[in-house]
Amino acid sequence: MKTKQELKQYFKNGDIPNQEQFWAWQDSYWHKDDKIFIEHVEGLKTTLNNKLNKPSGTGFYFLSQNGDISNFQKIDIQSYYLLYWNGSNFAKSNIYYNNDKIGIGTNTILTEALEVNGNIKTTGLIATGLSNEQGNSDFNKNIIAKADGTLAWEDKTIGRLPFYSPREQATGEKWIDNKPIYRTTVSFDRIPSNGEINLLKNFSDNIETIVSNQMFTKWLARDIKFAGNQWQGQVFITVQPDIVKIKDVRTTDYDYSLIDSFILTLEYTKKTD
């Protein structure tokens, strides 16, 4: 192939170029029908090597750059799941969002704004929408757990166990050792003749400390009714965690089954708390 300077010498004024010179001129240039190879275009091969290829398939991608090399990386995405960065890629989290409802660990959200498949741990919970009672120091409601698994507001006077009940109940108070205090009330209408009442049949066998006791005795055979642990220095009632002893100190071998009724309320702590 001839250089430009060599070709110019064939076409000076007055010269008559021959066939070989015309052919040399044509062979020195690209015709529009000729294919130009990449290696014949200066720098094109290097440029193309650095070109970012189009990703294959459908979906969402992000561009990663490593020095002079660029690549597409597909985002691991699934409908309605929020994404998070796992250190090398965006991946599907376990947080499901659809129609302004959020599910954590579940995508079967029915009516609630938030549904969690698992436990929730929080250092604080704020309930709003309490209307005018929010700033009321006499606010008289409790949060209760309902049978359907929901929490609800309820008046403190509703749904409580009777304050005195044959069923053991927590008083909501604590003893000096910080253990919870329980209360049980039992009415005995049959008293053993020896005056000893076994408490283990009616009270917890787990009693550790008796915090207080209240009692009322109805004794029609002697025409007396009294509250407390003694009557006129003659009849004394002692209470232990497992037994109650009634003793008339002036009468030997008295038949205490003549006592019509004996009501006992114990407040106590438990060994296992």
CSV table of C-alpha atoms in Angstrom, one decimal:
chain,number,residue,atom,x,y,z
A,1,MET,CA,0.0,0.0,0.0
A,2,LYS,CA,1.4,3.4,-1.0
A,3,THR,CA,1.7,6.4,1.2
A,4,LYS,CA,0.0,9.7,0.5
A,5,GLN,CA,3.2,11.3,-0.6
A,6,GLU,CA,3.9,8.4,-3.0
A,7,LEU,CA,0.4,8.7,-4.5
A,8,LYS,CA,0.8,12.5,-4.9
A,9,GLN,CA,3.8,12.0,-7.2
A,10,TYR,CA,1.5,10.1,-9.7
A,11,PHE,CA,-0.8,13.0,-10.2
A,12,LYS,CA,1.4,16.1,-10.8
A,13,ASN,CA,0.3,18.6,-13.4
A,14,GLY,CA,1.0,17.2,-16.9
A,15,ASP,CA,1.6,13.7,-15.7
A,16,ILE,CA,-0.4,10.8,-17.2
A,17,PRO,CA,-0.9,8.1,-14.5
A,18,ASN,CA,-0.8,4.5,-15.7
A,19,GLN,CA,-3.0,1.6,-14.7
A,20,GLU,CA,-0.7,0.4,-11.9
A,21,GLN,CA,-0.6,3.8,-10.4
A,22,PHE,CA,-4.5,4.1,-10.5
A,23,TRP,CA,-4.8,0.7,-8.9
A,24,ALA,CA,-2.2,1.6,-6.3
A,25,TRP,CA,-4.3,4.7,-5.5
A,26,GLN,CA,-7.5,2.7,-5.1
A,27,ASP,CA,-5.9,0.0,-3.1
A,28,SER,CA,-4.6,2.6,-0.6
A,29,TYR,CA,-8.2,3.6,0.6
A,30,TRP,CA,-11.3,1.8,2.0
A,31,HIS,CA,-14.2,1.4,-0.2
A,32,LYS,CA,-17.7,1.7,1.4
A,33,ASP,CA,-18.4,-1.9,0.5
A,34,ASP,CA,-15.2,-3.1,2.1
A,35,LYS,CA,-15.3,-4.6,5.7
A,36,ILE,CA,-13.0,-2.8,8.1
A,37,PHE,CA,-11.6,-5.2,10.7
A,38,ILE,CA,-11.3,-4.1,14.3
A,39,GLU,CA,-7.6,-4.4,14.4
A,40,HIS,CA,-7.4,-1.9,11.5
A,41,VAL,CA,-9.0,0.9,13.6
A,42,GLU,CA,-6.5,2.4,16.0
A,43,GLY,CA,-7.6,2.0,19.7
A,44,LEU,CA,-11.0,0.5,18.9
A,45,LYS,CA,-10.2,-3.0,20.2
A,46,THR,CA,-9.0,-1.6,23.5
A,47,THR,CA,-12.1,0.6,23.8
A,48,LEU,CA,-14.4,-2.3,23.1
A,49,ASN,CA,-12.7,-4.4,25.6
A,50,ASN,CA,-13.5,-1.8,28.3
A,51,LYS,CA,-17.1,-1.4,27.1
A,52,LEU,CA,-19.9,-2.4,29.6
A,53,ASN,CA,-21.9,-5.3,28.2
A,54,LYS,CA,-25.7,-5.3,28.5
A,55,PRO,CA,-27.0,-7.6,31.2
A,56,SER,CA,-28.8,-10.7,30.0
A,57,GLY,CA,-32.4,-11.5,31.0
A,58,THR,CA,-35.0,-9.3,32.7
A,59,GLY,CA,-34.9,-7.8,36.2
A,60,PHE,CA,-33.1,-5.1,38.2
A,61,TYR,CA,-29.3,-4.7,38.3
A,62,PHE,CA,-26.8,-2.5,39.9
A,63,LEU,CA,-23.5,-1.4,38.4
A,64,SER,CA,-20.3,-2.6,40.1
A,65,GLN,CA,-16.9,-0.9,39.3
A,66,ASN,CA,-13.6,-2.6,40.0
A,67,GLY,CA,-10.8,-0.3,38.7
A,68,ASP,CA,-11.3,0.1,35.0
A,69,ILE,CA,-13.7,-2.9,34.8
A,70,SER,CA,-17.4,-2.4,35.1
A,71,ASN,CA,-20.0,-5.2,35.5
A,72,PHE,CA,-23.7,-5.6,36.0
A,73,GLN,CA,-24.9,-7.6,39.0
A,74,LYS,CA,-28.5,-8.7,39.3
A,75,ILE,CA,-30.4,-7.6,42.4
A,76,ASP,CA,-32.0,-10.5,44.3
A,77,ILE,CA,-35.5,-9.2,44.5
A,78,GLN,CA,-38.9,-10.7,45.2
A,79,SER,CA,-42.3,-9.0,45.0
A,80,TYR,CA,-43.4,-7.2,48.1
A,81,TYR,CA,-40.3,-8.0,50.1
A,82,LEU,CA,-38.0,-5.1,51.3
A,83,LEU,CA,-34.3,-5.3,50.3
A,84,TYR,CA,-31.2,-5.1,52.4
A,85,TRP,CA,-27.5,-5.0,51.6
A,86,ASN,CA,-25.8,-8.2,52.6
A,87,GLY,CA,-22.3,-6.9,51.9
A,88,SER,CA,-22.1,-7.9,48.3
A,89,ASN,CA,-25.6,-7.7,46.9
A,90,PHE,CA,-29.1,-6.4,47.6
A,91,ALA,CA,-31.1,-9.4,48.8
A,92,LYS,CA,-34.7,-10.1,49.9
A,93,SER,CA,-35.3,-9.5,53.6
A,94,ASN,CA,-38.0,-11.2,55.7
A,95,ILE,CA,-39.9,-7.9,55.9
A,96,TYR,CA,-43.0,-8.1,53.7
A,97,TYR,CA,-44.8,-4.9,52.7
A,98,ASN,CA,-48.1,-4.8,50.7
A,99,ASN,CA,-51.0,-2.4,50.7
A,100,ASP,CA,-49.7,-0.4,53.7
A,101,LYS,CA,-49.4,-3.6,55.8
A,102,ILE,CA,-46.1,-5.0,57.1
A,103,GLY,CA,-45.3,-8.6,58.0
A,104,ILE,CA,-42.1,-9.7,59.7
A,105,GLY,CA,-41.4,-13.3,59.0
A,106,THR,CA,-44.8,-13.7,57.3
A,107,ASN,CA,-46.6,-12.7,54.2
A,108,THR,CA,-50.1,-13.8,55.4
A,109,ILE,CA,-51.3,-10.5,56.7
A,110,LEU,CA,-55.0,-10.3,57.0
A,111,THR,CA,-56.3,-7.1,58.7
A,112,GLU,CA,-53.6,-5.9,61.0
A,113,ALA,CA,-51.1,-3.1,60.1
A,114,LEU,CA,-48.3,-5.2,61.5
A,115,GLU,CA,-48.0,-8.9,62.0
A,116,VAL,CA,-44.9,-10.6,63.4
A,117,ASN,CA,-44.1,-14.3,63.3
A,118,GLY,CA,-42.1,-14.5,66.5
A,119,ASN,CA,-41.5,-12.7,69.7
A,120,ILE,CA,-41.1,-8.9,70.1
A,121,LYS,CA,-38.8,-7.4,72.7
A,122,THR,CA,-38.9,-3.8,73.5
A,123,THR,CA,-37.7,-1.5,76.2
A,124,GLY,CA,-40.8,0.6,76.0
A,125,LEU,CA,-44.3,0.6,74.7
A,126,ILE,CA,-46.4,3.7,74.1
A,127,ALA,CA,-50.1,3.5,73.7
A,128,THR,CA,-51.8,6.5,72.0
A,129,GLY,CA,-55.3,7.4,71.3
A,130,LEU,CA,-56.4,7.5,74.9
A,131,SER,CA,-58.4,10.7,74.3
A,132,ASN,CA,-58.8,13.0,77.3
A,133,GLU,CA,-57.9,10.2,79.8
A,134,GLN,CA,-54.3,10.3,78.6
A,135,GLY,CA,-53.4,13.1,81.0
A,136,ASN,CA,-55.8,12.0,83.7
A,137,SER,CA,-54.1,11.0,86.9
A,138,ASP,CA,-57.2,9.0,87.9
A,139,PHE,CA,-57.0,7.0,84.7
A,140,ASN,CA,-58.7,3.7,85.7
A,141,LYS,CA,-57.9,1.2,83.0
A,142,ASN,CA,-55.6,-1.8,82.7
A,143,ILE,CA,-54.1,-3.5,79.6
A,144,ILE,CA,-55.4,-7.1,79.5
A,145,ALA,CA,-54.6,-10.1,77.4
A,146,LYS,CA,-57.7,-11.4,75.7
A,147,ALA,CA,-58.5,-15.0,74.8
A,148,ASP,CA,-58.0,-14.3,71.1
A,149,GLY,CA,-54.4,-13.3,71.8
A,150,THR,CA,-55.0,-9.5,71.5
A,151,LEU,CA,-54.3,-6.8,74.1
A,152,ALA,CA,-57.1,-4.4,75.1
A,153,TRP,CA,-58.0,-1.7,77.6
A,154,GLU,CA,-60.4,-2.7,80.4
A,155,ASP,CA,-61.7,-0.8,83.4
A,156,LYS,CA,-59.8,-1.9,86.5
A,157,THR,CA,-63.1,-2.8,88.2
A,158,ILE,CA,-64.1,-5.2,85.3
A,159,GLY,CA,-62.9,-8.7,85.0
A,160,ARG,CA,-61.0,-8.9,88.3
A,161,LEU,CA,-61.2,-11.9,90.5
A,162,PRO,CA,-63.1,-11.2,93.7
A,163,PHE,CA,-60.7,-9.6,96.3
A,164,TYR,CA,-61.5,-12.5,98.6
A,165,SER,CA,-61.8,-15.7,96.7
A,166,PRO,CA,-61.3,-19.5,97.4
A,167,ARG,CA,-59.2,-19.3,94.3
A,168,GLU,CA,-55.6,-18.3,94.8
A,169,GLN,CA,-54.9,-14.8,93.4
A,170,ALA,CA,-51.9,-12.5,93.3
A,171,THR,CA,-52.5,-9.3,95.3
A,172,GLY,CA,-50.2,-7.2,93.1
A,173,GLU,CA,-48.1,-6.4,96.2
A,174,LYS,CA,-44.7,-7.7,97.2
A,175,TRP,CA,-43.2,-8.8,100.6
A,176,ILE,CA,-40.0,-7.3,102.0
A,177,ASP,CA,-38.0,-10.0,100.3
A,178,ASN,CA,-39.5,-8.7,97.0
A,179,LYS,CA,-41.6,-11.9,96.5
A,180,PRO,CA,-45.2,-11.5,95.3
A,181,ILE,CA,-47.9,-11.9,97.8
A,182,TYR,CA,-50.9,-14.2,97.2
A,183,ARG,CA,-54.3,-14.4,98.9
A,184,THR,CA,-56.8,-17.2,99.4
A,185,THR,CA,-60.0,-17.3,101.5
A,186,VAL,CA,-61.5,-20.6,102.6
A,187,SER,CA,-64.7,-21.2,104.6
A,188,PHE,CA,-64.8,-24.4,106.7
A,189,ASP,CA,-68.2,-25.6,107.9
A,190,ARG,CA,-66.9,-28.9,109.3
A,191,ILE,CA,-64.2,-28.7,112.0
A,192,PRO,CA,-62.4,-31.8,113.2
A,193,SER,CA,-63.3,-32.7,116.8
A,194,ASN,CA,-59.7,-32.2,117.9
A,195,GLY,CA,-59.8,-28.6,116.5
A,196,GLU,CA,-56.9,-29.1,114.0
A,197,ILE,CA,-57.7,-28.1,110.4
A,198,ASN,CA,-55.4,-29.4,107.7
A,199,LEU,CA,-54.7,-26.4,105.4
A,200,LEU,CA,-52.9,-28.4,102.7
A,201,LYS,CA,-56.2,-29.5,101.2
A,202,ASN,CA,-57.3,-25.9,100.6
A,203,PHE,CA,-54.2,-23.7,100.5
A,204,SER,CA,-51.0,-24.0,98.5
A,205,ASP,CA,-48.5,-26.5,99.8
A,206,ASN,CA,-45.8,-24.1,98.6
A,207,ILE,CA,-46.4,-21.5,101.3
A,208,GLU,CA,-43.1,-20.0,102.6
A,209,THR,CA,-44.1,-17.0,104.7
A,210,ILE,CA,-47.6,-16.1,106.0
A,211,VAL,CA,-47.7,-12.4,105.7
A,212,SER,CA,-51.1,-11.9,107.3
A,213,ASN,CA,-54.2,-13.8,108.4
A,214,GLN,CA,-57.8,-12.8,108.9
A,215,MET,CA,-60.4,-15.1,110.4
A,216,PHE,CA,-64.0,-15.2,111.6
A,217,THR,CA,-65.5,-18.0,113.8
A,218,LYS,CA,-69.2,-18.7,114.3
A,219,TRP,CA,-69.8,-20.9,117.4
A,220,LEU,CA,-73.5,-21.1,118.0
A,221,ALA,CA,-73.2,-23.9,120.7
A,222,ARG,CA,-71.6,-21.2,122.9
A,223,ASP,CA,-73.5,-18.4,121.4
A,224,ILE,CA,-70.4,-16.6,120.3
A,225,LYS,CA,-69.1,-15.1,117.1
A,226,PHE,CA,-65.7,-13.5,116.9
A,227,ALA,CA,-63.0,-12.3,114.5
A,228,GLY,CA,-59.4,-12.7,115.2
A,229,ASN,CA,-57.1,-15.2,116.8
A,230,GLN,CA,-58.6,-15.4,120.3
A,231,TRP,CA,-61.8,-14.9,122.3
A,232,GLN,CA,-61.8,-13.4,125.8
A,233,GLY,CA,-58.5,-15.1,126.7
A,234,GLN,CA,-60.2,-18.5,126.7
A,235,VAL,CA,-60.1,-19.7,123.0
A,236,PHE,CA,-56.9,-19.3,121.0
A,237,ILE,CA,-56.4,-20.0,117.3
A,238,THR,CA,-52.9,-20.5,115.9
A,239,VAL,CA,-52.0,-20.6,112.2
A,240,GLN,CA,-49.1,-22.4,110.6
A,241,PRO,CA,-48.5,-23.0,106.9
A,242,ASP,CA,-50.0,-26.4,107.0
A,243,ILE,CA,-52.4,-26.4,109.9
A,244,VAL,CA,-54.8,-24.3,112.1
A,245,LYS,CA,-55.2,-25.2,115.8
A,246,ILE,CA,-58.2,-24.1,117.8
A,247,LYS,CA,-57.7,-24.5,121.6
A,248,ASP,CA,-60.0,-23.8,124.5
A,249,VAL,CA,-57.6,-23.5,127.4
A,250,ARG,CA,-60.3,-23.8,130.0
A,251,THR,CA,-61.9,-26.9,128.6
A,252,THR,CA,-60.2,-30.2,128.2
A,253,ASP,CA,-61.0,-32.6,125.4
A,254,TYR,CA,-63.6,-30.3,123.9
A,255,ASP,CA,-65.4,-31.4,120.7
A,256,TYR,CA,-64.6,-28.6,118.3
A,257,SER,CA,-66.9,-30.1,115.6
A,258,LEU,CA,-69.6,-28.1,117.4
A,259,ILE,CA,-68.1,-25.0,115.8
A,260,ASP,CA,-70.5,-24.0,113.0
A,261,SER,CA,-68.1,-22.3,110.6
A,262,PHE,CA,-64.6,-20.9,110.5
A,263,ILE,CA,-63.5,-18.5,107.7
A,264,LEU,CA,-59.8,-18.0,107.1
A,265,THR,CA,-58.0,-15.6,104.8
A,266,LEU,CA,-54.3,-16.0,104.3
A,267,GLU,CA,-51.8,-13.7,102.6
A,268,TYR,CA,-48.5,-15.5,101.9
A,269,THR,CA,-45.4,-15.8,99.7
A,270,LYS,CA,-44.3,-19.0,97.9
A,271,LYS,CA,-41.1,-20.9,98.1
A,272,THR,CA,-40.7,-21.2,94.4
A,273,ASP,CA,-41.1,-17.5,93.5
